[in-house]
Coordinates of C-alpha atoms in Angstrom, one line a residue:
Chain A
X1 CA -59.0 -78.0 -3.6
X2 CA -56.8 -77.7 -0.7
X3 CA -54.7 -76.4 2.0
X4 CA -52.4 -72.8 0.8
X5 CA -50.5 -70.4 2.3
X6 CA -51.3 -66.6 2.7
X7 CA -48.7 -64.0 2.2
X8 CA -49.4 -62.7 5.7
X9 CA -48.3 -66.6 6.6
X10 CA -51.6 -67.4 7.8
X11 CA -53.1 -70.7 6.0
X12 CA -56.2 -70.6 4.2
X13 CA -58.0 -73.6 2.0
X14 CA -59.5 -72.7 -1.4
X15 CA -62.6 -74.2 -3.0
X16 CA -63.2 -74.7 -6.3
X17 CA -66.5 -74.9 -7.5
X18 CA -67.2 -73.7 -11.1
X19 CA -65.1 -72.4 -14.1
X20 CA -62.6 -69.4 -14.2
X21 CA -65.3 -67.5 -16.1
X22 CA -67.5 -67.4 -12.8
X23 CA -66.3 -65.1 -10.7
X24 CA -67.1 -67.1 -7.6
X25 CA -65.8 -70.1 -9.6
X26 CA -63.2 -70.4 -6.8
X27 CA -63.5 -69.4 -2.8
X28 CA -60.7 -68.9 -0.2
X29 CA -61.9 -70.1 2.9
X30 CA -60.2 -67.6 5.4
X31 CA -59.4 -68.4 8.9
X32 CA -61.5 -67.4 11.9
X33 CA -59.9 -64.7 13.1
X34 CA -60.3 -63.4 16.8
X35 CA -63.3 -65.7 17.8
X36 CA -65.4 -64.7 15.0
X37 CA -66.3 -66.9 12.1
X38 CA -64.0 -68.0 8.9
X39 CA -64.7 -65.9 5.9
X40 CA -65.4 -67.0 2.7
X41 CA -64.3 -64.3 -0.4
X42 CA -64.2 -64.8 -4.2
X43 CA -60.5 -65.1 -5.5
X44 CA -60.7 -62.4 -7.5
X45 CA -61.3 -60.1 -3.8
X46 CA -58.8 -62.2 -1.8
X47 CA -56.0 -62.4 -4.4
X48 CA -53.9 -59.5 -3.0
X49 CA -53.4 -62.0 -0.1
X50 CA -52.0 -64.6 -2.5
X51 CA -48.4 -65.1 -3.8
X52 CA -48.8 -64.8 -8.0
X53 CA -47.4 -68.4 -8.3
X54 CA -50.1 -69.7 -5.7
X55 CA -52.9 -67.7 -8.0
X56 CA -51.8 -69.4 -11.2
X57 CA -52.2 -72.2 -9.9
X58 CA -55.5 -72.0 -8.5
X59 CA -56.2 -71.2 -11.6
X60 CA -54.9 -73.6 -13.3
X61 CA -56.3 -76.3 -11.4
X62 CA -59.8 -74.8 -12.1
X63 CA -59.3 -75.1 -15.6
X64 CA -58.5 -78.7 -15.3
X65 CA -61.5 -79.2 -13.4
X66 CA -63.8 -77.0 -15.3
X67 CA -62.6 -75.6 -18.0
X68 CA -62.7 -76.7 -21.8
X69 CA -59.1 -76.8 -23.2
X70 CA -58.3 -80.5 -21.5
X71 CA -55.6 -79.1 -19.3
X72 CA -53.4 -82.1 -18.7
X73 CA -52.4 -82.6 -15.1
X74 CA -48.8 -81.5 -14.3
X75 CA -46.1 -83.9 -15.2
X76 CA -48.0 -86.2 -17.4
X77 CA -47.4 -85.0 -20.9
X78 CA -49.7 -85.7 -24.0
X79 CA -46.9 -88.2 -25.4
X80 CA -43.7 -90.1 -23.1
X81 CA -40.8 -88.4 -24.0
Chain B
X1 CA -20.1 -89.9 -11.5
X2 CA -18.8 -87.8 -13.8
X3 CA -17.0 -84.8 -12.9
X4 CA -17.9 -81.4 -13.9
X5 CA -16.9 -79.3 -16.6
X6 CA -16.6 -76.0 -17.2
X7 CA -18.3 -74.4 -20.3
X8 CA -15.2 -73.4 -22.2
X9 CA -14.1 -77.0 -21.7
X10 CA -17.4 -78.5 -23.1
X11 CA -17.3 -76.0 -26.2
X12 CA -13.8 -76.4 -27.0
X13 CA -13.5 -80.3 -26.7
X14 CA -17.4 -81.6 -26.9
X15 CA -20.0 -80.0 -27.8
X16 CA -20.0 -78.1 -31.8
X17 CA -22.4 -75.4 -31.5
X18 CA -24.5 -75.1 -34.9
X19 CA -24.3 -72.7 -37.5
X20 CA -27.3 -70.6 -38.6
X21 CA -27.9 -71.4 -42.4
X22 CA -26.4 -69.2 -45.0
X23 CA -29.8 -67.7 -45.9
X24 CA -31.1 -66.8 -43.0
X25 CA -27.6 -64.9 -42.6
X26 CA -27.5 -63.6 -45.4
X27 CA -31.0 -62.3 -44.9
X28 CA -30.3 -60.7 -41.6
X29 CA -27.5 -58.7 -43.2
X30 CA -30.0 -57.1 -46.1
X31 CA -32.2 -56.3 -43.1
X32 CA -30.0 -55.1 -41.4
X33 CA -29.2 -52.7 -44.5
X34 CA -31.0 -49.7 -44.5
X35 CA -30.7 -49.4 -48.2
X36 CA -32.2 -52.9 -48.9
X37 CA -35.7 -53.1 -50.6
X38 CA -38.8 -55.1 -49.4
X39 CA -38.1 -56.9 -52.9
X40 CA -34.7 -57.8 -52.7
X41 CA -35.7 -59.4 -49.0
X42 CA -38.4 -61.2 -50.9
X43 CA -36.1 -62.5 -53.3
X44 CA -33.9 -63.9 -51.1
X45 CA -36.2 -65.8 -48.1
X46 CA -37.7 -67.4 -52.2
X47 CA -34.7 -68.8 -53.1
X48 CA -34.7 -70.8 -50.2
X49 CA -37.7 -72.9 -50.7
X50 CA -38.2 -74.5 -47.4
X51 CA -38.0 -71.1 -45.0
X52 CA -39.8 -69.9 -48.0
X53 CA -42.5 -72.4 -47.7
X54 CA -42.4 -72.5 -43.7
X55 CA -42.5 -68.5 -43.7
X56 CA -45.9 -68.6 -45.7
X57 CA -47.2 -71.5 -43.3
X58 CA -46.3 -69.6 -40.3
X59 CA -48.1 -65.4 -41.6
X60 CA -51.1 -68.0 -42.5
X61 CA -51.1 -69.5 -38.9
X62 CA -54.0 -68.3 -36.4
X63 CA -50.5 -67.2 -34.7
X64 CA -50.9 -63.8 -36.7
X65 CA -54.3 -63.8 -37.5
X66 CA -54.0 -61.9 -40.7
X67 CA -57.9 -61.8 -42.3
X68 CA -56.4 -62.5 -46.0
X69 CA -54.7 -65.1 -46.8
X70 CA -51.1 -64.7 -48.2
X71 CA -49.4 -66.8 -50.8
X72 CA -46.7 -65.2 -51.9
X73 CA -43.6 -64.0 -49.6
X74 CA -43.6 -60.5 -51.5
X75 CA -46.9 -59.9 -50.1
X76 CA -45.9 -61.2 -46.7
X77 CA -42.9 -59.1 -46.7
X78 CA -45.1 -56.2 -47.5
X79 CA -47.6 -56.4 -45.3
X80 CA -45.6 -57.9 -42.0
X81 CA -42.8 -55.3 -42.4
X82 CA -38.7 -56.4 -42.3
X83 CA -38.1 -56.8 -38.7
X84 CA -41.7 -59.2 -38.6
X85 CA -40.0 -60.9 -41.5
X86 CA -36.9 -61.7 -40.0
X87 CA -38.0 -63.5 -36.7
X88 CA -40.6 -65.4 -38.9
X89 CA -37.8 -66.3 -41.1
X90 CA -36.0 -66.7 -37.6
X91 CA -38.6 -69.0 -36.2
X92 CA -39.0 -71.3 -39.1
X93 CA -35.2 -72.1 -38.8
X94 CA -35.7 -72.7 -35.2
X95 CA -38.3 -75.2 -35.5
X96 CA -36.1 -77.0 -38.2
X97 CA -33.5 -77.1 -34.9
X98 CA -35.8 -78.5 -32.6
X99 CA -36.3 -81.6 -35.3
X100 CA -34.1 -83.6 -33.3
X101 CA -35.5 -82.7 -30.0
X102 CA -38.3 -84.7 -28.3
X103 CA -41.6 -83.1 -28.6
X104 CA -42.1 -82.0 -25.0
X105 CA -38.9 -79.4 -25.3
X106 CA -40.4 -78.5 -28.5
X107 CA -43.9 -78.0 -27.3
X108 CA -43.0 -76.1 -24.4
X109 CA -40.9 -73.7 -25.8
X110 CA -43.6 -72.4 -28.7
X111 CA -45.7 -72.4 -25.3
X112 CA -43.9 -70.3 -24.1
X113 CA -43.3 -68.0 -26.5
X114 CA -46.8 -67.7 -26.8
X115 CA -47.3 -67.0 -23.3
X116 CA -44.7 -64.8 -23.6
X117 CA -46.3 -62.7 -26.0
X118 CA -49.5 -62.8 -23.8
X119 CA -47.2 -61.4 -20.9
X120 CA -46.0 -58.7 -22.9
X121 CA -48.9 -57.5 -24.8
X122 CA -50.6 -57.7 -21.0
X123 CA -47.9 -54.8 -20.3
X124 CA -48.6 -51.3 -21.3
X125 CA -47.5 -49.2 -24.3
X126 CA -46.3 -52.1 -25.8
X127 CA -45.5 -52.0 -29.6
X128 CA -46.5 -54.8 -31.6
X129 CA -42.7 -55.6 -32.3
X130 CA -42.1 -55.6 -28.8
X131 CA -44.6 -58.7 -28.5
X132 CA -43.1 -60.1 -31.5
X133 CA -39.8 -60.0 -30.0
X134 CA -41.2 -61.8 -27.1
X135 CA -42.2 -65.0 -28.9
X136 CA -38.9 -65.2 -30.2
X137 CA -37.5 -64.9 -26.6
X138 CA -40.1 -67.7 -25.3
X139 CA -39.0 -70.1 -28.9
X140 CA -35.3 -69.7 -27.7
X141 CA -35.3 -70.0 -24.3
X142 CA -34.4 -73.7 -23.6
X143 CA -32.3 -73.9 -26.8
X144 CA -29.3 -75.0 -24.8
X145 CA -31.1 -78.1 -23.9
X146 CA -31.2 -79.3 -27.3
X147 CA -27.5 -79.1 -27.7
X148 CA -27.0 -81.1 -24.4
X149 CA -29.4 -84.0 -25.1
X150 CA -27.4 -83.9 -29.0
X151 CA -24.0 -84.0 -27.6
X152 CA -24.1 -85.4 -24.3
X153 CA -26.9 -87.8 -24.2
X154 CA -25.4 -90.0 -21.2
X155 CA -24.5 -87.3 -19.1
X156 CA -28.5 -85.5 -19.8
X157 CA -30.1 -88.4 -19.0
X158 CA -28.2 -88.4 -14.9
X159 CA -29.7 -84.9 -15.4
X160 CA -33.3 -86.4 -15.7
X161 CA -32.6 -89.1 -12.9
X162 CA -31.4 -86.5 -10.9
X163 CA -34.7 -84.0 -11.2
X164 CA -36.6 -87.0 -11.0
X165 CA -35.1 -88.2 -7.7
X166 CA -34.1 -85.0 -6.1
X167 CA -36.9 -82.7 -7.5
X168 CA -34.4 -80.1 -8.1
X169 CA -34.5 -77.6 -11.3
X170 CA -33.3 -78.9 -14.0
X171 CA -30.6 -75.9 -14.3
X172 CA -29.7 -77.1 -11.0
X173 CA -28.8 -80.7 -12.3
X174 CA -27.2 -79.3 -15.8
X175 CA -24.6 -77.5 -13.2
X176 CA -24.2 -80.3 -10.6
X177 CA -23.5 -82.8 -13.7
X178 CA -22.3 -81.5 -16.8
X179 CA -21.0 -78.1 -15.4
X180 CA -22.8 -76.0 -17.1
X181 CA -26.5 -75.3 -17.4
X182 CA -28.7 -74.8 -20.7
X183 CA -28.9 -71.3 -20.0
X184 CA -25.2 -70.8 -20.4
X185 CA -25.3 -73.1 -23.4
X186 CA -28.3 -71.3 -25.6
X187 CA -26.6 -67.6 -24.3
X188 CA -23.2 -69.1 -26.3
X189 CA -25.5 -70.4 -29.4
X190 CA -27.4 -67.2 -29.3
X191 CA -23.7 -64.9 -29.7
X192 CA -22.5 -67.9 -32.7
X193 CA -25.3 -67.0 -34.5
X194 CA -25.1 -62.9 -33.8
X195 CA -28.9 -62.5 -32.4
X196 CA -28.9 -59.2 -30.7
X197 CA -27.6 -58.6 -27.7
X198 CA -30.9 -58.4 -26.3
X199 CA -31.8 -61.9 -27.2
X200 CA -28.7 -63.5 -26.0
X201 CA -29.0 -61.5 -22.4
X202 CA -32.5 -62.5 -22.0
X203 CA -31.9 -66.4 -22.3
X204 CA -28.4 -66.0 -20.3
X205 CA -30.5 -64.6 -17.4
X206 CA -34.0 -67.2 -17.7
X207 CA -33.1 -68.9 -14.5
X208 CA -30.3 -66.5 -12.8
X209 CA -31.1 -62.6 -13.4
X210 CA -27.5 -61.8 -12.3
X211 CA -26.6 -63.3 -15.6
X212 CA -28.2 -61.2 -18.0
X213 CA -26.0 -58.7 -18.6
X214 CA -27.8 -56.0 -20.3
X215 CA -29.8 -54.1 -17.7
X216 CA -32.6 -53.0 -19.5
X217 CA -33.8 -56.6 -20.5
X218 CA -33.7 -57.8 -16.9
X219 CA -37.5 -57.5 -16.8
X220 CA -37.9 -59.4 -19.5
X221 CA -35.7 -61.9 -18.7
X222 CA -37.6 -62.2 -15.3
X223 CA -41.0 -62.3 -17.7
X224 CA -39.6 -65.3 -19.2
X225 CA -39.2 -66.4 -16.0
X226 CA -42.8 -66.2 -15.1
X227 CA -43.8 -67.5 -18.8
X228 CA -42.1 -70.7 -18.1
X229 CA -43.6 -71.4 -14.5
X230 CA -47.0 -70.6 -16.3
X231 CA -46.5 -73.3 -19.2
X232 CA -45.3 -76.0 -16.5
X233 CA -47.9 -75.5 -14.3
X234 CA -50.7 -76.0 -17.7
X235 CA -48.5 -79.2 -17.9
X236 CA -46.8 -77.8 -20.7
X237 CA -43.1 -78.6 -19.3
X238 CA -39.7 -79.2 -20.9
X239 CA -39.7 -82.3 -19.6
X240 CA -42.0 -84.6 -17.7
X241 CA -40.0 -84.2 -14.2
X242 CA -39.7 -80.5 -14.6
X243 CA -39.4 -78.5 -11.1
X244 CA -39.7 -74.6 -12.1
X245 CA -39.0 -72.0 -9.2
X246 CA -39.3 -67.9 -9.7
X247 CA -36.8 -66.1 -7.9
X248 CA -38.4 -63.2 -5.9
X249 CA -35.7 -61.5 -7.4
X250 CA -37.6 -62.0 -10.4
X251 CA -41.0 -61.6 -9.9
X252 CA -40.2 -58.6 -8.5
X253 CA -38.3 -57.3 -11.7
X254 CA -41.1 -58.9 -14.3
X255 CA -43.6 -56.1 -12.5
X256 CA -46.1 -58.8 -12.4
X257 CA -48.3 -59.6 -9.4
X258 CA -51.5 -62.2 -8.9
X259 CA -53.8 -59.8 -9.9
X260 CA -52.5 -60.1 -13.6
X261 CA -52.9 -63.5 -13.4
X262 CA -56.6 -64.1 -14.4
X263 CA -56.4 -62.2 -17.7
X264 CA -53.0 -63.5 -18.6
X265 CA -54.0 -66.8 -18.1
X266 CA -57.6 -66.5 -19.7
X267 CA -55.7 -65.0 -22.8
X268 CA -52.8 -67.8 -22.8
X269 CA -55.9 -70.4 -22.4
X270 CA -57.5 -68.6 -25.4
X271 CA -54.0 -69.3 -27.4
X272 CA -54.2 -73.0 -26.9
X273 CA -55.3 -73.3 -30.6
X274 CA -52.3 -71.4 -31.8
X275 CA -49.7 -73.4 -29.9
X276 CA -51.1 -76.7 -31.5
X277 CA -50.8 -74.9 -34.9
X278 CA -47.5 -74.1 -34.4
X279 CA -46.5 -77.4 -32.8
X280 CA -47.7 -79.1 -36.1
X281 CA -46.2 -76.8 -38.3
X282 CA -42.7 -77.3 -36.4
X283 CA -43.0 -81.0 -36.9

């Protein structure tokens, strides 16, 4: 999905990769952290680290990709206005 | 470019707020009346046959998800209870409001109410009127918008240029152009029509906390908050160019945190179906 930022400042990326119903339906990608390797952790484990705007969403973009109630994409409603 | 006004200017010498009908007044009051009988309430939402009519549409909706049907308003009355009865009653008018609105505004708000029931009932010892209440706080919210795109067309649509070119919240444009924002606007309709104080505190304080002026609403004024960053972001906006920022301010005060999130959003996702309903039932 893309590039985020942590609450701690650091960056992370997240993955999306099946539907909100999975719980490893999306991944943050951690950064390496003192020479070791990047970690990978299930949102649900990571999402302390995540401002509540950034989890909806990641949320919200999985249900667009995934999910079954057609989520339009933001700022493109159903009818012009 | 037009200058600024300020909002006693634009009620006095532009804009007419609306009145609430006589019934739905004059049913308020027999609430409101201790002495009152389920009957006499009955009688009164009947003689008005389109809130009558709407009323039964809306107790039948998936929205309440009552197992028996209901046809007649003395049996809604009786198994919903008065103060259920009045924001159906309530929300029926609404809708009839939001007829001259485009169907985004409209759309958004019913999302919103519904995801601020889901917020609410996410909370705990929450009482089923409490999560009521909170639809009818999500249904309101933008109200003030309607009024400017009915009174001040011209001016609302360098609003819209405005977000569109500076991506700014729209409350940020309303201010910068017309002098007032919709907040301030739906807080003044909301104290015409003598909605409780709660009501008109919670849409006065949507975008500004510092502006709702009864204390103990504050979080769920900064729920609505949350509500309406949650239906823009499921592209379920006011309007097309919206730009919808919670304060930290607020998200502190709503008590709500990421780890919420899933199960408010997986219930909210599982109310899709209701917000059509409702949508269609508005229209």
């Amino acid at each position: 999905m893309g590039n985020l930022s942590l609450l701690d400042g650091r960056q992370a990326n997240v993955v999306l990769v099946g539907p909100r119903e999975n719980p490893k339906g999306a991944t943050l990608v951690l950064p390496a952290e003192g020479g070791g390797p990047v970690r990978a952790l299930p949102l649900a484990e990571g999402i302390e680290l995540l401002h509540p705007e950034t989890v909806i969403d990641i949320i919200c973009m999985q249900e667009r990709v995934y999910g079954e109630t057609d989520l339009e994409s933001p700022f493109e409603p159903s009818e012009p206005s | 470019m037009n200058k600024p006004r300020d909002i006693d200017y634009l009620l006095d010498e532009v804009v007419t707020l609306p009145s609430l009908p006589r019934t739905v007044t004059y049913i308020s009051q027999l609430i409101s009346d201790s002495d009152c009988s389920l009957v006499t309430v009955a009688k009164a939402i009947s003689a008005d046959p389109s809130i009558a009519l709407k009323t039964l549409r809306l107790v039948n909706s998936a929205f309440y998800g009552l197992r028996q049907e209901v046809s007649t308003v003395e049996h809604a009355v009786v198994l919903l209870g008065m103060k259920v009865i009045k924001n159906l009653v309530f929300t029926a008018t609404v809708f009839d409001t939001f007829k001259s609105s485009v169907d985004t505004l409209l759309r958004h708000s019913v999302s919103c109410g519904v995801a601020m029931r889901v917020l609410i009932e996410n909370k705990k010892d929450v009482s089923a009127e409490s999560a009521e209440e909170a639809f009818i706080y999500g249904l309101l919210h933008d109200i003030g918008m309607i009024i400017f795109e009915q009174f001040l067309p011209r001016e609302y649509a360098l609003v819209d240029a405005a977000c569109i070119a500076r991506k700014i919240p729209r409350y940020q444009a309303e201010r910068e152009i017309i002098g007032a924002d919709h907040a301030m606007i739906g807080m003044r309709l909301a104290q015409k029509w003598r909605l409780p104080k709660n009501i008109v505190s919670v849409i006065a304080g949507h975008h500004d906390l510092e502006q709702c002026t009864e204390p103990v609403m504050k979080p769920i004024s900064a729920t609505l908050s949350v509500a309406d960053y949650i239906c823009t972001s499921c592209a379920l906006p006011s309007h097309r160019d919206s730009v919808v920022r919670v304060s930290e301010d607020a998200w502190e005060a709503s008590g709500l945190s990421g780890k919420d999130m899933p199960k408010i959003l997986n219930a909210f996702f599982d109310a899709f179906p209701s917000i059509e309903e409702l949508v269609k039932l508005a229209l």
